[in-house]
Amino acid sequence: MLGKGLEIHNLNKKYKSNKTQKLIFNNLNIEFESNKIHCILGKSGCGKSTLLRIIAGIEKYDDGNIIFNDTKGEKLFISMVLQDNNLLPWLTVYNNIKFVLKSVNKNIKNYNQTIMDFLKKVDLTEYKDYYPYQLSVGMKQRISLLKALINNPNYVLLDEPFSALDYITREEMHDLFLKEYNNKKFTSIISTHSIDEAIKLSDYIHIIGKDGKYKKIKNTLKKPRDKDSDYITFFEYIKSEYM
Amino acid sequence: MSINILIDEILSIELFSNIIVSLKNVCLGFIIAFFLAMLIAILLNESKLLNYIFYPILELLRPIPNAGWVPIAIIMFNALQESILFITFIGAFFPMFINIYRALDNIPNNYLIIGKLYKLNTIDKIFKIKIPAIIPHIYTAMMVGVSGSWLSLIMAEMISGKSGLGYYTWKNYTLLNYEKLFIGVIFMGIIGALFSGVISFFSRKVKKIYSLR
């Protein structure tokens, strides 16, 4: 379903410590269209991760409205990929996936086949009994990304999921993410501070400045997004808005 | 010390029965202390109100030296056995409680986020996220706790015991029976080291899983 999937109106959020308080969002208004990839671009401390956690319902906010328009009649399910520690270190790869399946659907019985299909898909069948510490960073993020999609969520939130990866692994993860997106179609919101990543992945780029300045830009570059002259012009435009 | 005396004493019923009494006391005191320390630490971690009320009280009691509890234990409990068990419990409880309490307070935020994301209820959050997340720290707490309970037990047996390894050692000191005194001390070390060794053996693999040294 297209259209306004998620609307955020007049969002206010402050972090309070003993003596000071830091304003993160002051009457922020954002709309996220359904079944599109949205990248939130901003420097460290601008509130990207906070916004994702608020959308996921795991962080409180002071004031405002968050409206999910595209889940009428069905249960809203939001999944999230974090920058690191997405896998529970005390569980094997198999049990990490089982944990997700059973957390979402306690009555699920035939999870073994689902897990094995999943592992086959990520080409990690032989690693099913491995613990996360025995896997490379790339393997862990691959599992984390696909684990977030295993229960067909309405929203997939990614909090700087590729920032800790080397260039090659990051490119592979981008391709894997786009492939899954094209197969399943979901609304995805990705926080990043990489302009390149935002241009490559997104349909919309939301720039959040530290001063609360917000701008939404539609990414009209054709896919696949090679670094041609249009790309560079668009990059410079985003950069000027970002800076 | 002749080897014969040493072997005779090691094989004697007297030493063996005293060791059994001490082992029974230390295991019971330690197990009770462990479960209570876990339970109280989890309750205080889950409830701000309980934490606000009880944490200052526990912090007030924690620095009291174990020897300070001996007269209190004797007054509190009529039976000698129970007062020794109480001292053993105290020796293990506070070090374990503080280790587990602080570990719960320092669980990496991402694990808690995973719990919130999948909307786990309180019981699942405790048993599927919080307790597994602090397992390496639980081993550390157990290591400190078992040492604490062993030290406290020996001390209590020396002060007011009628049996146990501490009583055996102290009795032989007062009887100027230095061979037996040394045997008692050596067994105190061996048993203490065995406890630590067993816990350390199990904690090694766990620490590897959690990528800890």
XYZ file of C-alpha atoms in Angstrom:
456
model
C 0.000 0.000 0.000
C 1.360 3.410 -0.927
C 0.600 6.751 0.661
C 1.371 8.196 4.040
C 2.286 5.186 6.130
C 3.690 6.798 9.213
C 3.016 10.328 10.342
C 4.799 12.049 13.177
C 3.288 15.310 14.353
C 4.771 17.895 16.704
C 7.221 15.503 18.298
C 8.999 16.915 21.320
C 11.785 15.156 23.135
C 14.251 16.360 25.737
C 16.966 14.447 27.535
C 17.170 15.518 31.133
C 20.144 15.072 33.407
C 20.533 16.379 36.959
C 21.221 19.984 36.067
C 20.832 20.327 32.322
C 18.397 19.333 29.655
C 19.141 18.785 25.994
C 16.472 19.456 23.419
C 16.446 16.737 20.756
C 13.200 17.398 18.861
C 11.181 20.583 18.950
C 7.824 20.133 17.202
C 9.258 17.780 14.602
C 6.878 16.774 11.800
C 7.789 13.884 9.476
C 5.864 11.666 7.101
C 7.120 8.317 5.881
C 5.449 6.880 2.782
C 4.519 3.194 2.844
C 6.730 0.577 1.211
C 9.551 3.001 0.585
C 13.081 3.173 1.877
C 13.706 6.274 3.955
C 17.152 7.339 5.071
C 17.536 9.698 8.001
C 20.743 11.589 7.471
C 22.280 13.550 10.256
C 25.417 14.120 12.254
C 26.111 12.371 15.544
C 23.845 13.588 18.308
C 21.102 14.972 16.044
C 18.610 12.381 17.298
C 18.573 9.788 14.487
C 18.724 6.805 16.826
C 16.317 8.436 19.262
C 13.781 8.919 16.468
C 14.044 5.249 15.456
C 13.640 4.108 19.065
C 10.590 6.350 19.471
C 9.045 4.898 16.288
C 9.833 1.372 17.548
C 7.997 2.198 20.774
C 10.955 1.517 23.018
C 11.671 5.112 23.998
C 9.297 7.613 25.525
C 8.787 11.088 24.149
C 7.524 14.228 25.824
C 4.782 15.230 23.435
C 3.442 14.624 19.929
C 1.517 12.111 17.861
C 2.775 9.057 16.022
C 0.205 7.630 13.632
C 0.587 4.385 11.693
C -1.884 4.651 8.811
C -1.111 1.505 6.870
C -1.765 -1.243 9.379
C -5.537 -1.036 9.682
C -6.918 -4.410 10.625
C -3.557 -6.059 11.061
C -1.166 -6.190 13.967
C 1.650 -3.675 13.763
C 5.015 -5.355 13.877
C 8.185 -3.305 13.855
C 11.616 -4.866 13.711
C 14.910 -3.144 14.239
C 18.552 -3.732 13.390
C 21.068 -2.064 15.654
C 24.630 -1.045 14.887
C 26.006 -3.999 16.850
C 25.019 -6.628 19.440
C 21.924 -7.654 17.479
C 22.546 -11.279 18.329
C 22.333 -12.508 21.886
C 25.838 -13.818 22.654
C 24.631 -16.673 24.871
C 22.553 -18.227 22.082
C 23.790 -20.101 19.035
C 22.880 -18.820 15.583
C 20.012 -21.350 15.461
C 18.701 -20.321 18.871
C 18.998 -16.615 18.094
C 16.634 -17.083 15.164
C 14.369 -19.342 17.217
C 14.262 -16.631 19.899
C 12.906 -14.132 17.363
C 10.368 -16.566 15.913
C 9.087 -17.654 19.315
C 9.030 -14.119 20.712
C 6.720 -12.965 17.950
C 4.632 -16.139 17.786
C 4.716 -18.175 21.005
C 2.622 -20.986 19.528
C 4.803 -21.582 16.492
C 5.631 -25.281 16.158
C 7.359 -25.893 12.849
C 10.108 -23.414 13.440
C 12.892 -25.857 12.593
C 12.155 -25.788 8.875
C 11.789 -21.987 8.896
C 15.152 -21.618 10.618
C 16.887 -24.055 8.254
C 15.397 -22.268 5.224
C 16.600 -19.008 6.667
C 20.124 -20.315 7.227
C 20.219 -21.709 3.719
C 19.231 -18.324 2.382
C 22.091 -16.569 4.173
C 24.425 -19.426 3.230
C 25.235 -20.132 6.877
C 23.711 -23.600 7.402
C 26.989 -25.013 8.635
C 27.218 -22.253 11.255
C 23.910 -23.036 12.950
C 25.546 -24.248 16.154
C 28.096 -21.445 16.273
C 27.942 -18.703 18.856
C 28.055 -15.089 17.647
C 31.637 -14.640 18.864
C 32.702 -17.328 16.388
C 31.307 -15.380 13.409
C 32.770 -12.468 11.474
C 31.215 -8.998 11.782
C 29.812 -9.355 8.258
C 28.191 -12.737 9.017
C 26.635 -11.339 12.185
C 25.151 -8.340 10.398
C 23.893 -10.559 7.565
C 22.043 -12.716 10.068
C 20.826 -9.635 11.960
C 19.435 -8.031 8.828
C 17.593 -11.110 7.608
C 16.506 -12.003 11.153
C 14.751 -8.631 11.264
C 12.777 -9.605 8.160
C 11.920 -13.184 9.123
C 8.500 -12.391 10.596
C 7.441 -10.103 7.718
C 7.355 -6.860 9.699
C 5.431 -3.799 8.547
C 8.352 -1.557 9.419
C 12.042 -2.334 9.400
C 14.164 0.188 11.261
C 17.914 0.117 10.806
C 20.070 2.119 13.191
C 23.380 2.696 11.401
C 23.578 -1.014 10.642
C 26.412 -0.827 8.146
C 28.673 1.767 9.782
C 30.966 -0.765 11.482
C 31.544 -2.759 8.299
C 34.430 -2.573 5.846
C 33.754 -1.237 2.330
C 33.295 -4.604 0.579
C 31.053 -6.069 3.289
C 29.034 -2.854 3.376
C 28.446 -3.026 -0.388
C 27.375 -6.683 -0.054
C 24.984 -5.762 2.737
C 23.498 -2.934 0.662
C 22.849 -5.360 -2.201
C 21.372 -7.954 0.168
C 19.114 -5.358 1.747
C 17.870 -4.055 -1.627
C 17.261 -7.619 -2.838
C 15.168 -8.412 0.244
C 13.333 -5.114 -0.061
C 12.446 -5.820 -3.695
C 11.211 -9.310 -2.736
C 9.172 -8.428 0.323
C 8.370 -4.699 0.080
C 8.186 -3.119 3.497
C 8.615 0.366 4.871
C 12.161 0.858 5.965
C 13.722 3.710 7.883
C 17.505 3.732 8.011
C 19.599 6.107 10.069
C 22.994 6.907 8.635
C 25.603 9.623 8.473
C 26.836 8.480 5.068
C 25.506 10.538 2.139
C 26.592 7.795 -0.278
C 24.637 5.169 1.636
C 21.560 7.385 1.766
C 21.688 8.036 -1.985
C 22.292 4.393 -2.857
C 19.484 2.938 -0.743
C 16.765 5.482 -0.291
C 13.608 6.658 -1.984
C 13.489 9.604 0.390
C 16.248 11.324 2.332
C 15.312 13.076 5.582
C 18.017 15.452 6.781
C 17.966 16.335 10.454
C 20.300 19.108 11.579
C 21.545 19.592 15.121
C 19.667 22.903 15.295
C 16.405 21.057 14.635
C 16.360 21.958 10.928
C 14.557 19.274 8.944
C 14.322 18.727 5.203
C 12.863 15.882 3.159
C 14.288 15.247 -0.299
C 12.943 12.754 -2.835
C 15.652 10.640 -4.413
C 14.825 10.543 -8.105
C 18.049 8.939 -9.312
C 17.490 5.813 -11.381
C 18.513 2.420 -9.952
C 21.131 0.995 -9.858
C 22.732 4.188 -8.670
C 26.117 4.383 -10.320
C 28.390 7.271 -9.563
C 27.704 9.202 -12.783
C 27.313 12.946 -13.197
C 23.696 12.946 -11.966
C 24.810 11.093 -8.851
C 27.577 13.616 -8.168
C 25.220 16.576 -8.687
C 22.695 15.011 -6.317
C 25.481 14.182 -3.822
C 26.650 17.818 -3.821
C 23.075 18.999 -3.304
C 22.543 16.663 -0.351
C 25.932 17.629 1.044
C 25.069 21.344 0.908
C 21.826 20.644 2.801
C 23.576 18.315 5.224
C 26.370 20.722 6.090
C 55.815 -33.864 60.853
C 56.175 -37.519 60.050
C 54.535 -38.883 56.932
C 52.905 -41.662 58.948
C 51.085 -39.229 61.244
C 49.974 -37.282 58.205
C 48.598 -40.358 56.435
C 46.947 -41.697 59.598
C 45.274 -38.383 60.244
C 44.093 -37.939 56.667
C 42.536 -41.396 56.801
C 41.035 -40.814 60.248
C 37.319 -40.651 60.862
C 37.759 -37.500 62.971
C 39.177 -35.345 60.151
C 36.829 -36.847 57.575
C 33.689 -36.277 59.662
C 34.726 -32.685 60.441
C 35.323 -31.996 56.744
C 31.886 -33.419 55.904
C 30.238 -31.158 58.501
C 32.021 -28.108 57.060
C 31.175 -29.048 53.475
C 27.534 -29.515 54.385
C 27.409 -26.115 56.086
C 29.237 -24.254 53.340
C 27.118 -25.787 50.573
C 23.856 -25.060 52.342
C 24.834 -21.505 53.350
C 26.170 -20.775 49.875
C 23.118 -22.131 48.038
C 20.671 -20.184 50.218
C 22.809 -17.041 49.845
C 23.036 -17.462 46.063
C 19.301 -17.779 45.480
C 18.472 -14.957 47.889
C 21.147 -12.694 46.358
C 19.762 -13.412 42.869
C 16.173 -12.864 43.948
C 16.815 -9.616 45.835
C 19.125 -8.201 43.147
C 16.515 -8.928 40.450
C 13.671 -7.455 42.509
C 15.648 -4.278 43.205
C 16.623 -4.055 39.535
C 13.012 -4.426 38.415
C 11.380 -2.095 40.940
C 12.557 1.459 41.531
C 10.466 1.612 44.702
C 11.974 -1.554 46.211
C 15.413 -0.338 45.197
C 14.793 3.032 46.838
C 13.684 1.413 50.087
C 15.959 -1.612 50.446
C 19.240 -0.775 48.699
C 20.342 1.764 51.372
C 19.546 -0.790 54.104
C 21.604 -3.482 52.386
C 24.440 -1.018 51.823
C 24.367 -0.225 55.530
C 24.602 -3.906 56.494
C 27.156 -4.890 53.838
C 30.298 -3.364 55.420
C 29.735 -5.132 58.773
C 32.637 -7.590 59.136
C 31.614 -11.233 59.280
C 33.064 -11.544 62.786
C 30.631 -8.804 63.841
C 27.724 -11.062 62.937
C 28.871 -13.914 65.216
C 27.418 -12.589 68.515
C 24.255 -11.507 66.660
C 23.894 -14.984 65.175
C 24.350 -16.590 68.598
C 21.635 -14.306 70.057
C 19.299 -14.740 67.062
C 19.454 -18.526 66.882
C 19.235 -20.911 69.787
C 20.887 -23.767 67.987
C 24.610 -23.533 67.345
C 24.259 -25.204 63.946
C 21.839 -22.534 62.749
C 24.017 -19.667 63.905
C 27.023 -21.132 62.054
C 24.857 -21.571 58.964
C 23.775 -17.936 59.267
C 27.392 -16.721 59.403
C 28.208 -18.849 56.348
C 25.204 -17.363 54.578
C 26.242 -13.791 55.441
C 29.786 -14.433 54.191
C 28.444 -15.401 50.768
C 25.352 -13.216 50.472
C 26.700 -9.672 50.421
C 29.563 -10.165 47.947
C 27.250 -12.122 45.644
C 24.408 -9.639 45.961
C 26.549 -6.620 45.108
C 28.160 -8.364 42.111
C 24.808 -9.493 40.692
C 23.117 -6.162 41.462
C 25.811 -4.177 39.644
C 25.893 -6.635 36.737
C 22.127 -6.225 36.253
C 22.588 -2.476 36.301
C 25.227 -2.666 33.573
C 23.555 -4.972 31.042
C 24.350 -3.614 27.552
C 21.460 -1.483 26.397
C 21.108 -3.337 23.098
C 20.085 -6.546 24.875
C 17.393 -4.664 26.763
C 16.278 -3.044 23.499
C 15.881 -6.532 21.973
C 13.652 -7.464 24.918
C 11.546 -4.330 24.482
C 11.364 -4.716 20.723
C 9.857 -8.192 20.994
C 7.610 -7.001 23.827
C 8.764 -9.677 26.270
C 6.818 -9.823 29.513
C 8.646 -9.318 32.819
C 9.269 -13.035 33.430
C 10.620 -13.607 29.899
C 12.682 -10.425 30.126
C 14.285 -11.680 33.353
C 14.845 -15.282 32.272
C 15.568 -14.802 28.564
C 17.542 -11.553 28.620
C 18.678 -10.321 32.010
C 19.898 -13.515 33.685
C 21.645 -14.893 30.568
C 23.224 -11.467 29.990
C 24.918 -11.525 33.401
C 26.004 -15.179 33.506
C 29.756 -14.366 33.457
C 29.181 -11.971 36.357
C 27.163 -14.624 38.175
C 30.209 -16.905 37.996
C 32.382 -14.109 39.385
C 29.820 -13.552 42.138
C 29.815 -17.284 42.912
C 33.594 -17.335 43.066
C 33.675 -14.428 45.519
C 30.681 -15.828 47.384
C 32.093 -19.304 47.907
C 35.361 -17.841 49.218
C 33.409 -15.560 51.538
C 31.245 -18.352 52.877
C 34.210 -20.687 53.370
C 36.183 -18.031 55.284
C 33.155 -17.162 57.398
C 32.377 -20.788 58.139
C 35.915 -21.561 59.303
C 35.915 -18.430 61.443
C 32.529 -19.268 62.986
C 33.561 -22.864 63.667
C 36.765 -21.629 65.318
C 34.908 -19.156 67.520
C 31.874 -21.135 68.570
C 31.791 -24.467 66.744
C 31.508 -27.928 68.169
C 32.405 -29.620 64.895
C 33.777 -28.826 61.442
C 37.228 -28.191 60.006
C 37.566 -24.814 61.753
C 36.699 -26.395 65.104
C 39.141 -29.310 64.424
C 41.990 -26.911 63.621
C 41.326 -24.605 66.565
C 40.955 -27.525 68.982
C 44.332 -28.911 67.912
C 45.873 -25.450 68.309
C 44.649 -25.201 71.893
C 45.869 -28.775 72.570
C 49.294 -27.826 71.107
C 48.832 -30.615 68.579
C 50.628 -28.802 65.771
C 50.720 -31.693 63.260
C 46.944 -31.874 63.251
C 46.726 -28.080 63.243
C 48.755 -27.972 60.022
C 46.700 -30.747 58.467
C 43.559 -28.716 59.211
C 45.048 -25.580 57.643
C 46.209 -27.506 54.553
C 42.716 -28.948 54.057
C 41.188 -25.501 54.462
C 43.331 -24.365 51.520
C 42.674 -27.470 49.422
C 38.892 -27.329 49.835
C 38.768 -23.552 49.233
C 40.858 -23.973 46.085
C 38.657 -26.858 44.909
C 35.527 -24.711 45.170
C 37.148 -21.903 43.183
C 38.588 -24.383 40.681
C 35.222 -25.991 39.934
C 33.491 -22.627 39.401
C 36.418 -21.328 37.360
C 36.309 -24.454 35.148
C 32.667 -23.848 34.258
C 33.084 -20.098 33.857
C 35.904 -20.398 31.315
C 33.717 -21.549 28.429
C 31.021 -19.066 29.318
C 33.476 -16.169 29.314
C 34.621 -17.221 25.858
C 31.037 -17.185 24.574
C 30.581 -13.675 25.940
C 33.955 -12.632 24.461
C 35.313 -11.824 27.915
C 38.780 -12.598 29.206
